[in-house]
The first five atom37 places (N, CA, C, CB, O) and aatype in JSON, in Angstrom:
{
  "aatype": [12, 15, 9, 9, 10, 19, 9, 10, 0, 0, 0, 7, 10, 0, 10, 7, 10, 0, 8, 17, 10, 11, 10, 14, 10, 9, 14, 10, 10, 19, 10, 15, 7, 19, 7, 10, 0, 0, 13, 7, 10, 19, 0, 6, 16, 3, 10, 13, 5, 3, 0, 10, 10, 10, 7, 10, 0, 13, 10, 10, 13, 15, 0, 7, 16, 6, 12, 2, 14, 7, 1, 19, 6, 11, 5, 5, 0, 0, 0, 19, 1, 19, 7, 10, 15, 5, 13, 10, 19, 13, 19, 10, 19, 7, 12, 15, 10, 0, 10, 10, 10, 7, 13, 3, 17, 10, 16, 7, 10, 18, 19, 0, 10, 0, 10, 0, 0, 15, 15, 16, 10, 19, 19, 9, 1, 10, 10, 11, 5, 1, 5],
  "atom_mask": [
    [1, 1, 1, 1, 1],
    [1, 1, 1, 1, 1],
    [1, 1, 1, 1, 1],
    [1, 1, 1, 1, 1],
    [1, 1, 1, 1, 1],
    [1, 1, 1, 1, 1],
    [1, 1, 1, 1, 1],
    [1, 1, 1, 1, 1],
    [1, 1, 1, 1, 1],
    [1, 1, 1, 1, 1],
    [1, 1, 1, 1, 1],
    [1, 1, 1, 0, 1],
    [1, 1, 1, 1, 1],
    [1, 1, 1, 1, 1],
    [1, 1, 1, 1, 1],
    [1, 1, 1, 0, 1],
    [1, 1, 1, 1, 1],
    [1, 1, 1, 1, 1],
    [1, 1, 1, 1, 1],
    [1, 1, 1, 1, 1],
    [1, 1, 1, 1, 1],
    [1, 1, 1, 1, 1],
    [1, 1, 1, 1, 1],
    [1, 1, 1, 1, 1],
    [1, 1, 1, 1, 1],
    [1, 1, 1, 1, 1],
    [1, 1, 1, 1, 1],
    [1, 1, 1, 1, 1],
    [1, 1, 1, 1, 1],
    [1, 1, 1, 1, 1],
    [1, 1, 1, 1, 1],
    [1, 1, 1, 1, 1],
    [1, 1, 1, 0, 1],
    [1, 1, 1, 1, 1],
    [1, 1, 1, 0, 1],
    [1, 1, 1, 1, 1],
    [1, 1, 1, 1, 1],
    [1, 1, 1, 1, 1],
    [1, 1, 1, 1, 1],
    [1, 1, 1, 0, 1],
    [1, 1, 1, 1, 1],
    [1, 1, 1, 1, 1],
    [1, 1, 1, 1, 1],
    [1, 1, 1, 1, 1],
    [1, 1, 1, 1, 1],
    [1, 1, 1, 1, 1],
    [1, 1, 1, 1, 1],
    [1, 1, 1, 1, 1],
    [1, 1, 1, 1, 1],
    [1, 1, 1, 1, 1],
    [1, 1, 1, 1, 1],
    [1, 1, 1, 1, 1],
    [1, 1, 1, 1, 1],
    [1, 1, 1, 1, 1],
    [1, 1, 1, 0, 1],
    [1, 1, 1, 1, 1],
    [1, 1, 1, 1, 1],
    [1, 1, 1, 1, 1],
    [1, 1, 1, 1, 1],
    [1, 1, 1, 1, 1],
    [1, 1, 1, 1, 1],
    [1, 1, 1, 1, 1],
    [1, 1, 1, 1, 1],
    [1, 1, 1, 0, 1],
    [1, 1, 1, 1, 1],
    [1, 1, 1, 1, 1],
    [1, 1, 1, 1, 1],
    [1, 1, 1, 1, 1],
    [1, 1, 1, 1, 1],
    [1, 1, 1, 0, 1],
    [1, 1, 1, 1, 1],
    [1, 1, 1, 1, 1],
    [1, 1, 1, 1, 1],
    [1, 1, 1, 1, 1],
    [1, 1, 1, 1, 1],
    [1, 1, 1, 1, 1],
    [1, 1, 1, 1, 1],
    [1, 1, 1, 1, 1],
    [1, 1, 1, 1, 1],
    [1, 1, 1, 1, 1],
    [1, 1, 1, 1, 1],
    [1, 1, 1, 1, 1],
    [1, 1, 1, 0, 1],
    [1, 1, 1, 1, 1],
    [1, 1, 1, 1, 1],
    [1, 1, 1, 1, 1],
    [1, 1, 1, 1, 1],
    [1, 1, 1, 1, 1],
    [1, 1, 1, 1, 1],
    [1, 1, 1, 1, 1],
    [1, 1, 1, 1, 1],
    [1, 1, 1, 1, 1],
    [1, 1, 1, 1, 1],
    [1, 1, 1, 0, 1],
    [1, 1, 1, 1, 1],
    [1, 1, 1, 1, 1],
    [1, 1, 1, 1, 1],
    [1, 1, 1, 1, 1],
    [1, 1, 1, 1, 1],
    [1, 1, 1, 1, 1],
    [1, 1, 1, 1, 1],
    [1, 1, 1, 0, 1],
    [1, 1, 1, 1, 1],
    [1, 1, 1, 1, 1],
    [1, 1, 1, 1, 1],
    [1, 1, 1, 1, 1],
    [1, 1, 1, 1, 1],
    [1, 1, 1, 0, 1],
    [1, 1, 1, 1, 1],
    [1, 1, 1, 1, 1],
    [1, 1, 1, 1, 1],
    [1, 1, 1, 1, 1],
    [1, 1, 1, 1, 1],
    [1, 1, 1, 1, 1],
    [1, 1, 1, 1, 1],
    [1, 1, 1, 1, 1],
    [1, 1, 1, 1, 1],
    [1, 1, 1, 1, 1],
    [1, 1, 1, 1, 1],
    [1, 1, 1, 1, 1],
    [1, 1, 1, 1, 1],
    [1, 1, 1, 1, 1],
    [1, 1, 1, 1, 1],
    [1, 1, 1, 1, 1],
    [1, 1, 1, 1, 1],
    [1, 1, 1, 1, 1],
    [1, 1, 1, 1, 1],
    [1, 1, 1, 1, 1],
    [1, 1, 1, 1, 1],
    [1, 1, 1, 1, 1],
    [1, 1, 1, 1, 1]
  ],
  "atom_positions": [
    [[-6.89, 45.68, -40.62], [-7.15, 45.91, -39.06], [-8.23, 45.07, -38.45], [-7.56, 47.36, -38.78], [-8.21, 44.83, -37.25]],
    [[-9.28, 44.57, -39.34], [-10.1, 43.26, -38.95], [-9.54, 41.89, -37.76], [-10.27, 42.55, -40.47], [-9.94, 41.19, -36.83]],
    [[-8.42, 42.13, -38.55], [-7.53, 40.49, -38.09], [-7.4, 40.94, -36.64], [-5.6, 40.03, -38.98], [-8.16, 40.45, -35.8]],
    [[-6.35, 41.95, -36.25], [-6.03, 42.34, -34.89], [-7.35, 42.53, -33.93], [-5.21, 43.69, -34.98], [-7.31, 42.31, -32.72]],
    [[-8.26, 42.87, -34.49], [-9.55, 42.62, -33.78], [-9.79, 41.15, -33.31], [-10.69, 43.01, -34.71], [-9.92, 40.77, -32.15]],
    [[-9.81, 40.46, -34.36], [-10.25, 38.7, -34.12], [-9.15, 38.18, -33.5], [-10.53, 37.66, -35.58], [-9.47, 37.25, -32.76]],
    [[-7.19, 38.58, -33.51], [-6.8, 38.42, -32.8], [-7.02, 38.26, -30.98], [-6.36, 38.92, -33.32], [-6.97, 37.29, -30.22]],
    [[-7.34, 40.21, -30.72], [-7.26, 40.33, -29.64], [-8.56, 39.68, -28.7], [-6.98, 41.6, -29.59], [-8.48, 39.27, -27.55]],
    [[-9.88, 39.74, -29.65], [-10.82, 39.15, -29.2], [-10.58, 37.37, -28.54], [-11.72, 39.36, -30.36], [-11.01, 36.77, -27.55]],
    [[-9.75, 37.03, -29.61], [-9.26, 35.46, -29.14], [-8.61, 35.41, -28.09], [-8.4, 34.72, -30.02], [-8.81, 34.62, -27.17]],
    [[-7.76, 36.24, -28.15], [-6.48, 36.73, -26.37], [-7.47, 36.42, -25.71], [-5.73, 38.7, -25.77], [-7.83, 35.37, -25.18]],
    [[-8.06, 37.78, -25.82], [-9.38, 38.23, -24.39], [-10.01, 36.88, -23.81], [0.0, 0.0, 0.0], [-9.98, 36.65, -22.6]],
    [[-10.78, 35.7, -25.07], [-11.59, 34.97, -24.3], [-10.56, 33.7, -23.71], [-12.93, 34.49, -25.21], [-10.76, 32.82, -22.88]],
    [[-9.37, 34.07, -24.58], [-8.04, 32.96, -23.84], [-7.69, 33.24, -22.01], [-6.17, 33.47, -24.85], [-7.43, 32.43, -21.11]],
    [[-7.84, 34.78, -22.0], [-7.63, 35.25, -20.74], [-8.8, 35.12, -19.49], [-7.32, 36.58, -21.01], [-8.6, 35.11, -18.27]],
    [[-10.15, 35.02, -20.27], [-10.91, 35.32, -19.4], [-11.25, 33.43, -18.98], [0.0, 0.0, 0.0], [-11.62, 33.15, -17.85]],
    [[-11.1, 32.59, -19.8], [-10.96, 31.0, -19.27], [-10.17, 30.72, -18.65], [-10.81, 30.05, -20.01], [-10.48, 29.96, -17.74]],
    [[-8.76, 31.14, -18.74], [-7.47, 31.17, -18.07], [-8.17, 31.3, -16.5], [-6.33, 32.56, -18.65], [-8.31, 30.4, -15.68]],
    [[-8.47, 32.45, -16.41], [-8.53, 33.49, -14.87], [-10.05, 32.36, -14.42], [-9.04, 36.04, -15.21], [-10.01, 31.81, -13.31]],
    [[-11.02, 32.16, -15.16], [-11.61, 31.27, -14.7], [-11.71, 30.21, -14.31], [-11.98, 31.24, -14.96], [-12.38, 29.85, -13.35]],
    [[-10.66, 29.17, -15.43], [-9.93, 27.84, -14.73], [-9.01, 27.7, -14.36], [-9.78, 26.94, -15.2], [-8.38, 26.67, -14.58]],
    [[-8.48, 28.84, -13.51], [-7.45, 28.83, -13.08], [-6.25, 28.43, -13.24], [-7.61, 28.63, -12.51], [-5.56, 28.03, -12.3]],
    [[-5.74, 28.5, -14.76], [-5.13, 27.72, -15.94], [-4.2, 28.43, -16.32], [-5.96, 27.41, -17.08], [-4.43, 29.5, -16.89]],
    [[-2.83, 27.94, -16.07], [-1.78, 28.85, -17.13], [-2.4, 29.67, -18.62], [-0.57, 27.64, -17.74], [-2.94, 29.09, -19.56]],
    [[-2.23, 30.61, -18.57], [-2.79, 31.27, -20.23], [-1.83, 31.29, -21.08], [-3.31, 32.85, -20.33], [-2.13, 31.74, -22.18]],
    [[-0.18, 30.76, -20.87], [-0.27, 30.69, -22.59], [-0.25, 29.56, -23.27], [0.78, 31.31, -23.26], [0.03, 29.45, -24.46]],
    [[-0.54, 28.71, -22.53], [-0.49, 27.12, -23.34], [-2.51, 27.41, -24.46], [-0.53, 25.08, -21.34], [-2.86, 26.96, -25.55]],
    [[-3.49, 28.56, -23.17], [-4.44, 28.74, -24.06], [-4.54, 29.94, -25.1], [-5.42, 28.72, -23.34], [-5.37, 30.1, -26.0]],
    [[-3.33, 30.84, -24.68], [-3.08, 31.76, -26.37], [-2.68, 30.53, -27.47], [-1.36, 33.19, -26.33], [-3.21, 30.52, -28.58]],
    [[-1.91, 29.73, -27.17], [-1.67, 29.3, -28.11], [-2.95, 28.27, -28.85], [-0.45, 28.8, -27.77], [-3.51, 28.24, -29.94]],
    [[-3.0, 27.74, -28.0], [-4.42, 26.88, -28.55], [-5.64, 27.74, -29.4], [-5.27, 26.24, -27.07], [-6.3, 27.37, -30.38]],
    [[-5.66, 28.93, -28.7], [-6.79, 30.18, -29.24], [-6.15, 30.12, -30.65], [-6.73, 32.05, -28.35], [-6.75, 29.55, -31.56]],
    [[-5.02, 30.65, -30.82], [-4.36, 31.01, -32.22], [-4.52, 29.74, -33.01], [0.0, 0.0, 0.0], [-5.19, 29.79, -34.04]],
    [[-3.95, 28.58, -32.63], [-4.45, 27.3, -33.89], [-6.22, 27.17, -33.72], [-3.56, 25.29, -33.4], [-6.5, 26.79, -34.86]],
    [[-7.22, 27.23, -33.17], [-8.23, 27.11, -33.02], [-8.54, 28.51, -34.17], [0.0, 0.0, 0.0], [-9.38, 28.36, -35.05]],
    [[-7.76, 29.87, -34.02], [-8.33, 30.91, -35.52], [-7.74, 30.01, -36.48], [-7.61, 32.81, -35.79], [-8.56, 29.51, -37.25]],
    [[-6.52, 29.68, -36.65], [-6.09, 29.4, -37.82], [-6.8, 27.97, -38.58], [-4.6, 29.33, -37.6], [-6.92, 27.88, -39.81]],
    [[-7.31, 26.75, -37.5], [-7.7, 25.87, -38.01], [-9.23, 26.26, -38.84], [-7.63, 24.87, -36.98], [-9.39, 25.89, -40.01]],
    [[-10.21, 26.97, -38.18], [-11.0, 27.29, -38.79], [-11.29, 28.24, -39.68], [-11.46, 27.26, -38.27], [-12.44, 28.55, -39.99]],
    [[-10.06, 28.85, -40.24], [-10.13, 30.22, -41.33], [-10.36, 31.44, -40.76], [0.0, 0.0, 0.0], [-10.38, 32.26, -41.67]],
    [[-10.52, 31.88, -39.87], [-10.93, 32.6, -39.41], [-9.93, 34.05, -39.46], [-11.31, 31.98, -38.36], [-10.39, 35.17, -39.25]],
    [[-8.89, 33.85, -39.68], [-7.62, 35.08, -39.91], [-6.82, 34.49, -41.56], [-6.06, 34.97, -38.13], [-6.72, 33.4, -42.13]],
    [[-6.59, 35.24, -41.72], [-6.44, 35.21, -43.81], [-4.9, 35.39, -42.78], [-7.38, 37.05, -45.59], [-4.75, 35.72, -41.61]],
    [[-3.81, 34.95, -44.01], [-2.3, 35.54, -43.96], [-2.43, 36.71, -45.08], [-0.96, 34.27, -44.4], [-2.75, 36.83, -46.26]],
    [[-1.95, 37.55, -43.9], [-1.49, 38.98, -44.85], [-0.1, 39.67, -44.03], [-3.06, 40.42, -44.86], [0.13, 39.46, -42.83]],
    [[0.43, 40.19, -44.57], [1.57, 40.99, -44.27], [1.09, 41.66, -42.71], [1.88, 42.21, -45.61], [1.72, 41.42, -41.68]],
    [[-0.14, 42.52, -42.75], [-0.16, 42.91, -40.92], [-0.46, 41.8, -39.95], [-1.44, 44.05, -40.49], [-0.35, 41.98, -38.73]],
    [[-0.98, 40.18, -40.67], [-1.04, 39.06, -39.61], [0.44, 39.41, -39.33], [-1.48, 37.31, -40.12], [0.83, 40.26, -38.53]],
    [[1.35, 38.46, -40.25], [2.61, 38.28, -39.93], [3.81, 39.21, -38.91], [2.95, 38.19, -41.12], [4.72, 38.69, -38.27]],
    [[3.59, 40.26, -38.96], [3.94, 41.63, -38.57], [3.13, 41.48, -37.36], [3.58, 42.92, -39.63], [3.95, 40.71, -36.87]],
    [[2.51, 41.52, -36.75], [1.35, 41.67, -35.83], [1.84, 40.3, -35.19], [-0.37, 41.79, -36.55], [2.15, 40.46, -34.0]],
    [[2.02, 38.75, -35.74], [2.99, 37.85, -34.82], [3.98, 38.18, -34.26], [3.48, 36.93, -35.3], [4.27, 38.37, -33.07]],
    [[4.66, 38.27, -35.44], [6.41, 38.39, -35.02], [6.48, 39.34, -33.73], [7.5, 39.23, -36.44], [7.1, 39.07, -32.7]],
    [[5.6, 40.72, -34.03], [5.73, 41.61, -32.73], [5.36, 41.09, -31.35], [4.89, 42.77, -32.9], [6.03, 41.41, -30.36]],
    [[4.17, 40.19, -31.28], [4.02, 39.47, -30.28], [5.27, 38.7, -29.86], [0.0, 0.0, 0.0], [5.97, 39.02, -28.9]],
    [[5.5, 37.62, -30.68], [6.91, 36.69, -30.66], [7.66, 37.23, -29.79], [7.79, 36.56, -31.96], [7.8, 36.58, -28.76]],
    [[8.57, 38.94, -29.89], [9.3, 39.29, -29.92], [9.34, 39.44, -28.69], [9.43, 39.93, -30.65], [10.22, 39.17, -27.87]],
    [[7.78, 40.15, -28.53], [7.9, 40.7, -26.54], [7.79, 39.63, -25.99], [6.61, 41.76, -25.66], [8.39, 39.59, -24.91]],
    [[6.97, 38.21, -26.43], [7.42, 37.16, -25.32], [8.32, 36.85, -25.14], [7.1, 36.2, -25.26], [8.58, 37.01, -23.94]],
    [[9.48, 36.21, -25.96], [10.73, 35.86, -25.85], [11.8, 36.87, -25.25], [11.04, 35.48, -27.06], [12.82, 36.54, -24.66]],
    [[11.4, 38.09, -25.5], [12.06, 39.53, -24.65], [11.87, 38.87, -22.94], [10.77, 41.48, -25.0], [12.61, 38.43, -22.06]],
    [[10.78, 39.06, -23.08], [9.73, 38.94, -21.5], [10.73, 37.57, -21.06], [7.35, 38.42, -21.75], [11.66, 37.62, -20.25]],
    [[10.32, 36.49, -21.72], [10.77, 35.25, -21.1], [12.35, 35.4, -20.89], [10.37, 33.95, -22.05], [12.81, 35.14, -19.78]],
    [[13.01, 35.73, -21.71], [14.42, 35.99, -21.64], [15.03, 37.03, -20.24], [0.0, 0.0, 0.0], [16.06, 36.82, -19.59]],
    [[14.44, 37.71, -20.12], [14.42, 39.17, -18.72], [14.23, 37.8, -17.1], [12.01, 40.86, -18.96], [14.81, 37.7, -16.02]],
    [[13.3, 37.15, -17.69], [13.2, 36.34, -16.23], [13.99, 35.16, -16.4], [11.64, 35.85, -15.74], [13.97, 34.39, -15.45]],
    [[14.75, 34.8, -17.49], [16.1, 33.57, -16.72], [16.41, 34.43, -15.99], [17.61, 32.85, -17.57], [16.1, 35.61, -15.85]],
    [[17.5, 33.29, -15.21], [18.65, 33.48, -14.48], [19.45, 32.28, -14.3], [18.35, 34.03, -13.27], [19.32, 31.77, -13.19]],
    [[20.21, 31.72, -15.07], [21.0, 30.75, -15.04], [21.68, 30.56, -12.93], [22.27, 31.26, -16.46], [21.72, 29.57, -12.2]],
    [[21.91, 31.46, -12.77], [22.23, 31.58, -11.15], [21.34, 31.01, -10.2], [0.0, 0.0, 0.0], [21.89, 30.55, -9.2]],
    [[20.37, 30.94, -10.24], [19.15, 30.3, -9.22], [19.1, 29.03, -9.92], [17.47, 31.15, -9.13], [18.23, 28.39, -9.34]],
    [[19.48, 28.47, -10.69], [19.39, 26.93, -10.38], [20.75, 26.17, -10.65], [18.22, 26.24, -11.32], [20.9, 25.1, -11.24]],
    [[21.64, 26.91, -10.11], [23.2, 26.57, -10.35], [23.69, 25.04, -9.22], [24.26, 28.31, -9.8], [24.46, 24.13, -9.53]],
    [[22.97, 25.21, -7.97], [23.19, 24.05, -8.06], [22.21, 22.76, -8.01], [23.94, 24.04, -7.31], [22.29, 21.77, -7.28]],
    [[21.53, 23.0, -8.75], [20.5, 21.94, -9.55], [20.41, 21.82, -10.9], [19.19, 22.18, -9.29], [19.37, 21.71, -11.57]],
    [[21.53, 21.83, -11.27], [21.73, 22.49, -12.88], [21.1, 20.62, -13.39], [24.14, 23.23, -13.54], [20.15, 20.25, -14.08]],
    [[21.85, 20.09, -12.86], [21.78, 18.72, -13.61], [20.5, 17.63, -14.1], [22.51, 17.98, -12.79], [20.41, 16.7, -14.91]],
    [[19.54, 18.35, -13.09], [18.53, 18.14, -12.86], [17.56, 18.8, -13.66], [18.48, 18.27, -11.8], [16.65, 18.31, -14.34]],
    [[17.95, 20.11, -13.45], [17.12, 20.59, -13.59], [17.04, 20.93, -15.93], [17.32, 21.8, -12.25], [16.12, 21.3, -16.66]],
    [[18.19, 20.63, -16.14], [18.18, 20.42, -17.55], [17.96, 18.75, -18.04], [19.6, 21.03, -18.08], [17.9, 18.41, -19.23]],
    [[17.9, 18.22, -17.37], [17.19, 16.43, -17.46], [15.43, 17.17, -17.54], [17.62, 14.95, -15.35], [14.88, 17.32, -18.63]],
    [[14.9, 17.49, -16.49], [13.4, 17.7, -16.13], [13.18, 18.43, -17.61], [13.0, 18.75, -14.51], [12.29, 18.04, -18.36]],
    [[14.23, 19.71, -18.04], [13.89, 20.77, -18.91], [13.63, 20.35, -20.21], [0.0, 0.0, 0.0], [12.83, 20.89, -20.98]],
    [[14.43, 19.21, -20.48], [14.74, 18.23, -21.93], [13.6, 17.81, -21.82], [15.96, 16.95, -22.09], [12.71, 18.46, -22.36]],
    [[13.27, 16.66, -21.13], [12.33, 15.86, -20.84], [10.83, 16.82, -21.34], [12.54, 15.41, -19.18], [10.4, 17.02, -22.48]],
    [[10.42, 17.16, -20.36], [9.23, 18.28, -20.57], [9.03, 19.01, -21.62], [9.26, 19.23, -19.73], [7.91, 19.17, -22.11]],
    [[10.35, 19.65, -22.21], [9.98, 20.06, -23.86], [9.73, 18.77, -24.67], [11.35, 20.93, -24.7], [8.58, 18.84, -25.11]],
    [[10.41, 17.45, -25.09], [10.28, 16.43, -25.81], [8.76, 15.87, -25.62], [11.36, 15.49, -25.46], [8.0, 15.43, -26.48]],
    [[8.57, 16.02, -24.14], [6.95, 15.68, -24.2], [5.82, 16.21, -24.78], [6.5, 15.71, -23.2], [4.89, 15.64, -25.35]],
    [[6.06, 17.53, -24.53], [5.16, 18.7, -25.06], [5.0, 18.58, -26.7], [5.89, 20.23, -24.65], [3.99, 18.53, -27.41]],
    [[7.0, 18.54, -27.11], [6.97, 18.78, -28.75], [5.72, 17.44, -29.44], [9.01, 18.45, -29.51], [4.92, 17.62, -30.35]],
    [[5.96, 15.97, -28.51], [5.45, 14.86, -29.2], [4.05, 14.91, -29.19], [5.91, 13.62, -28.68], [3.51, 14.44, -30.19]],
    [[2.98, 15.6, -27.88], [1.99, 15.8, -27.78], [1.1, 16.93, -28.67], [2.08, 15.86, -26.7], [-0.09, 16.83, -28.96]],
    [[2.12, 18.16, -29.05], [1.62, 18.65, -30.15], [1.59, 18.63, -31.25], [0.0, 0.0, 0.0], [0.83, 19.42, -31.81]],
    [[2.35, 17.77, -31.99], [2.87, 17.35, -32.96], [1.19, 16.11, -33.23], [4.72, 16.75, -32.59], [0.36, 16.21, -34.13]],
    [[1.23, 15.17, -32.19], [0.21, 13.93, -32.33], [-1.09, 14.87, -32.66], [0.03, 12.81, -30.74], [-1.65, 14.63, -33.72]],
    [[-1.75, 16.19, -31.6], [-2.72, 16.91, -31.99], [-2.72, 17.82, -32.61], [-3.21, 17.17, -31.35], [-3.72, 18.54, -32.69]],
    [[-1.5, 18.1, -33.29], [-1.75, 18.39, -34.84], [-2.01, 17.71, -35.69], [-1.0, 18.82, -35.4], [-2.88, 18.19, -36.42]],
    [[-1.62, 16.7, -36.01], [-1.8, 15.55, -37.14], [-3.25, 15.57, -36.98], [-1.02, 13.91, -36.9], [-3.97, 15.77, -37.96]],
    [[-3.78, 15.36, -35.72], [-4.98, 14.6, -35.51], [-5.74, 15.76, -35.92], [-5.29, 13.92, -34.03], [-6.81, 15.32, -36.34]],
    [[-5.73, 16.7, -35.99], [-6.4, 18.2, -36.35], [-6.54, 18.14, -38.3], [-4.98, 19.82, -35.65], [-7.32, 18.66, -39.1]],
    [[-5.73, 17.51, -38.39], [-5.53, 17.83, -39.9], [-4.38, 18.43, -40.76], [0.0, 0.0, 0.0], [-4.23, 18.47, -41.98]],
    [[-3.38, 19.01, -39.4], [-2.58, 20.06, -40.23], [-1.31, 19.08, -40.86], [-1.95, 21.5, -39.14], [-1.31, 17.91, -40.46]],
    [[-0.42, 19.43, -41.68], [0.21, 18.57, -42.52], [1.81, 18.32, -41.53], [0.32, 19.37, -44.25], [1.83, 19.08, -40.57]],
    [[2.86, 17.57, -41.61], [3.53, 17.77, -40.88], [4.21, 18.63, -40.41], [3.84, 17.31, -40.98], [4.51, 18.74, -39.22]],
    [[4.59, 19.41, -41.42], [5.49, 21.06, -41.22], [5.18, 21.81, -40.04], [5.12, 22.25, -42.44], [5.86, 22.19, -39.09]],
    [[3.77, 21.93, -40.4], [2.66, 22.59, -39.82], [2.76, 22.6, -38.56], [1.49, 22.12, -40.13], [2.88, 23.63, -37.9]],
    [[2.72, 21.23, -38.0], [2.74, 20.4, -36.82], [3.72, 20.06, -36.51], [0.0, 0.0, 0.0], [3.83, 19.07, -35.79]],
    [[4.73, 20.74, -36.92], [5.95, 20.48, -35.85], [6.04, 22.19, -35.32], [7.74, 19.71, -36.75], [6.37, 22.5, -34.17]],
    [[5.71, 23.08, -36.26], [5.63, 24.45, -35.87], [4.63, 24.76, -34.17], [4.83, 25.21, -37.34], [4.73, 25.55, -33.23]],
    [[3.74, 23.65, -34.54], [2.7, 24.05, -33.66], [3.22, 23.41, -32.42], [1.21, 23.6, -34.1], [3.17, 23.91, -31.3]],
    [[3.81, 22.03, -32.8], [4.21, 21.42, -31.72], [5.58, 22.2, -30.51], [4.63, 20.06, -32.43], [5.68, 22.2, -29.29]],
    [[6.41, 22.76, -31.58], [7.48, 23.63, -30.86], [7.04, 24.67, -30.22], [8.43, 24.15, -31.67], [7.76, 25.07, -29.31]],
    [[5.73, 25.41, -30.5], [5.41, 26.47, -29.8], [4.56, 26.17, -28.78], [4.94, 27.39, -30.52], [4.55, 26.89, -27.79]],
    [[3.61, 24.92, -28.88], [3.68, 24.07, -27.83], [4.64, 23.84, -26.58], [3.67, 23.17, -28.39], [4.59, 24.01, -25.36]],
    [[5.56, 23.34, -27.55], [6.3, 23.2, -25.98], [7.32, 24.47, -25.59], [7.37, 21.67, -25.93], [8.04, 24.26, -24.62]],
    [[7.43, 25.6, -26.16], [7.98, 26.34, -25.91], [6.99, 27.29, -24.84], [8.5, 26.73, -27.08], [7.34, 27.85, -23.81]],
    [[6.13, 27.26, -25.25], [5.19, 28.35, -24.14], [4.85, 27.25, -22.74], [3.24, 29.02, -25.08], [4.79, 27.69, -21.6]],
    [[4.67, 25.88, -23.05], [5.13, 24.98, -21.71], [6.09, 25.08, -20.67], [5.49, 23.94, -22.05], [5.99, 24.86, -19.47]],
    [[7.38, 25.59, -21.64], [8.77, 25.8, -20.86], [8.39, 27.35, -19.95], [10.36, 26.0, -22.2], [8.64, 27.5, -18.75]],
    [[7.66, 28.53, -20.99], [7.49, 29.87, -20.34], [6.77, 29.32, -19.29], [6.75, 31.11, -21.15], [7.28, 29.74, -18.25]],
    [[5.97, 28.68, -19.07], [4.53, 28.7, -17.98], [5.06, 27.9, -16.89], [2.9, 27.88, -18.62], [4.54, 28.14, -15.8]],
    [[6.11, 26.88, -16.89], [7.08, 26.28, -15.98], [7.96, 27.38, -15.07], [8.07, 25.39, -16.88], [8.18, 27.54, -13.87]],
    [[8.4, 28.17, -16.51], [9.65, 29.81, -15.49], [8.55, 30.56, -14.75], [10.69, 31.52, -16.9], [8.74, 30.89, -13.58]],
    [[7.58, 30.81, -15.27], [6.59, 31.72, -14.74], [5.97, 31.05, -13.37], [5.44, 32.0, -15.88], [5.37, 31.74, -12.55]],
    [[6.19, 29.63, -13.23], [5.89, 29.45, -12.14], [6.81, 29.38, -11.41], [5.25, 28.68, -12.03], [6.71, 29.93, -10.32]],
    [[7.82, 28.79, -11.69], [8.99, 28.52, -10.54], [9.7, 30.14, -9.96], [10.45, 27.4, -11.42], [10.22, 30.42, -8.89]],
    [[9.48, 30.83, -10.99], [9.56, 32.58, -10.66], [8.17, 33.0, -9.25], [9.0, 33.69, -12.67], [8.25, 33.68, -8.23]],
    [[7.51, 32.56, -9.6], [6.36, 32.99, -8.4], [6.34, 32.21, -7.06], [4.83, 32.77, -8.97], [5.88, 32.54, -5.97]],
    [[7.12, 30.78, -7.55], [7.38, 30.35, -6.21], [8.91, 30.97, -5.48], [7.36, 28.7, -6.33], [9.17, 31.19, -4.29]],
    [[9.62, 31.11, -6.51], [11.17, 31.68, -5.49], [12.01, 30.54, -5.71], [11.0, 31.91, -3.48], [13.14, 30.5, -5.21]]
  ]
}
């Protein structure tokens, strides 16, 4: 149960920092999770894995409900090019950062994909806010 408290505390700090610096929340949440793992503040337990899966399920479900392909129908080719470019850049940046932090290549790939996916969710949220 203390694992959930540590995760919630890290998420609360990320939320406060995002609000104070006026930055998107999702990348800061990903970075706080990486920080918890890097410093060994959370242990791999079944409860921890279940909490992560539940959080990921809610995140992806909410992202799916916000996507509407009809909104980008006229700019579909540009949206695909920009989306793929942004995703690849964040995968490269995330992989580089993970390797610099001492993670192995497989863990680095997971971190990179999480960072790229979260940045995509940030872009979707920004587009929704700007209509």
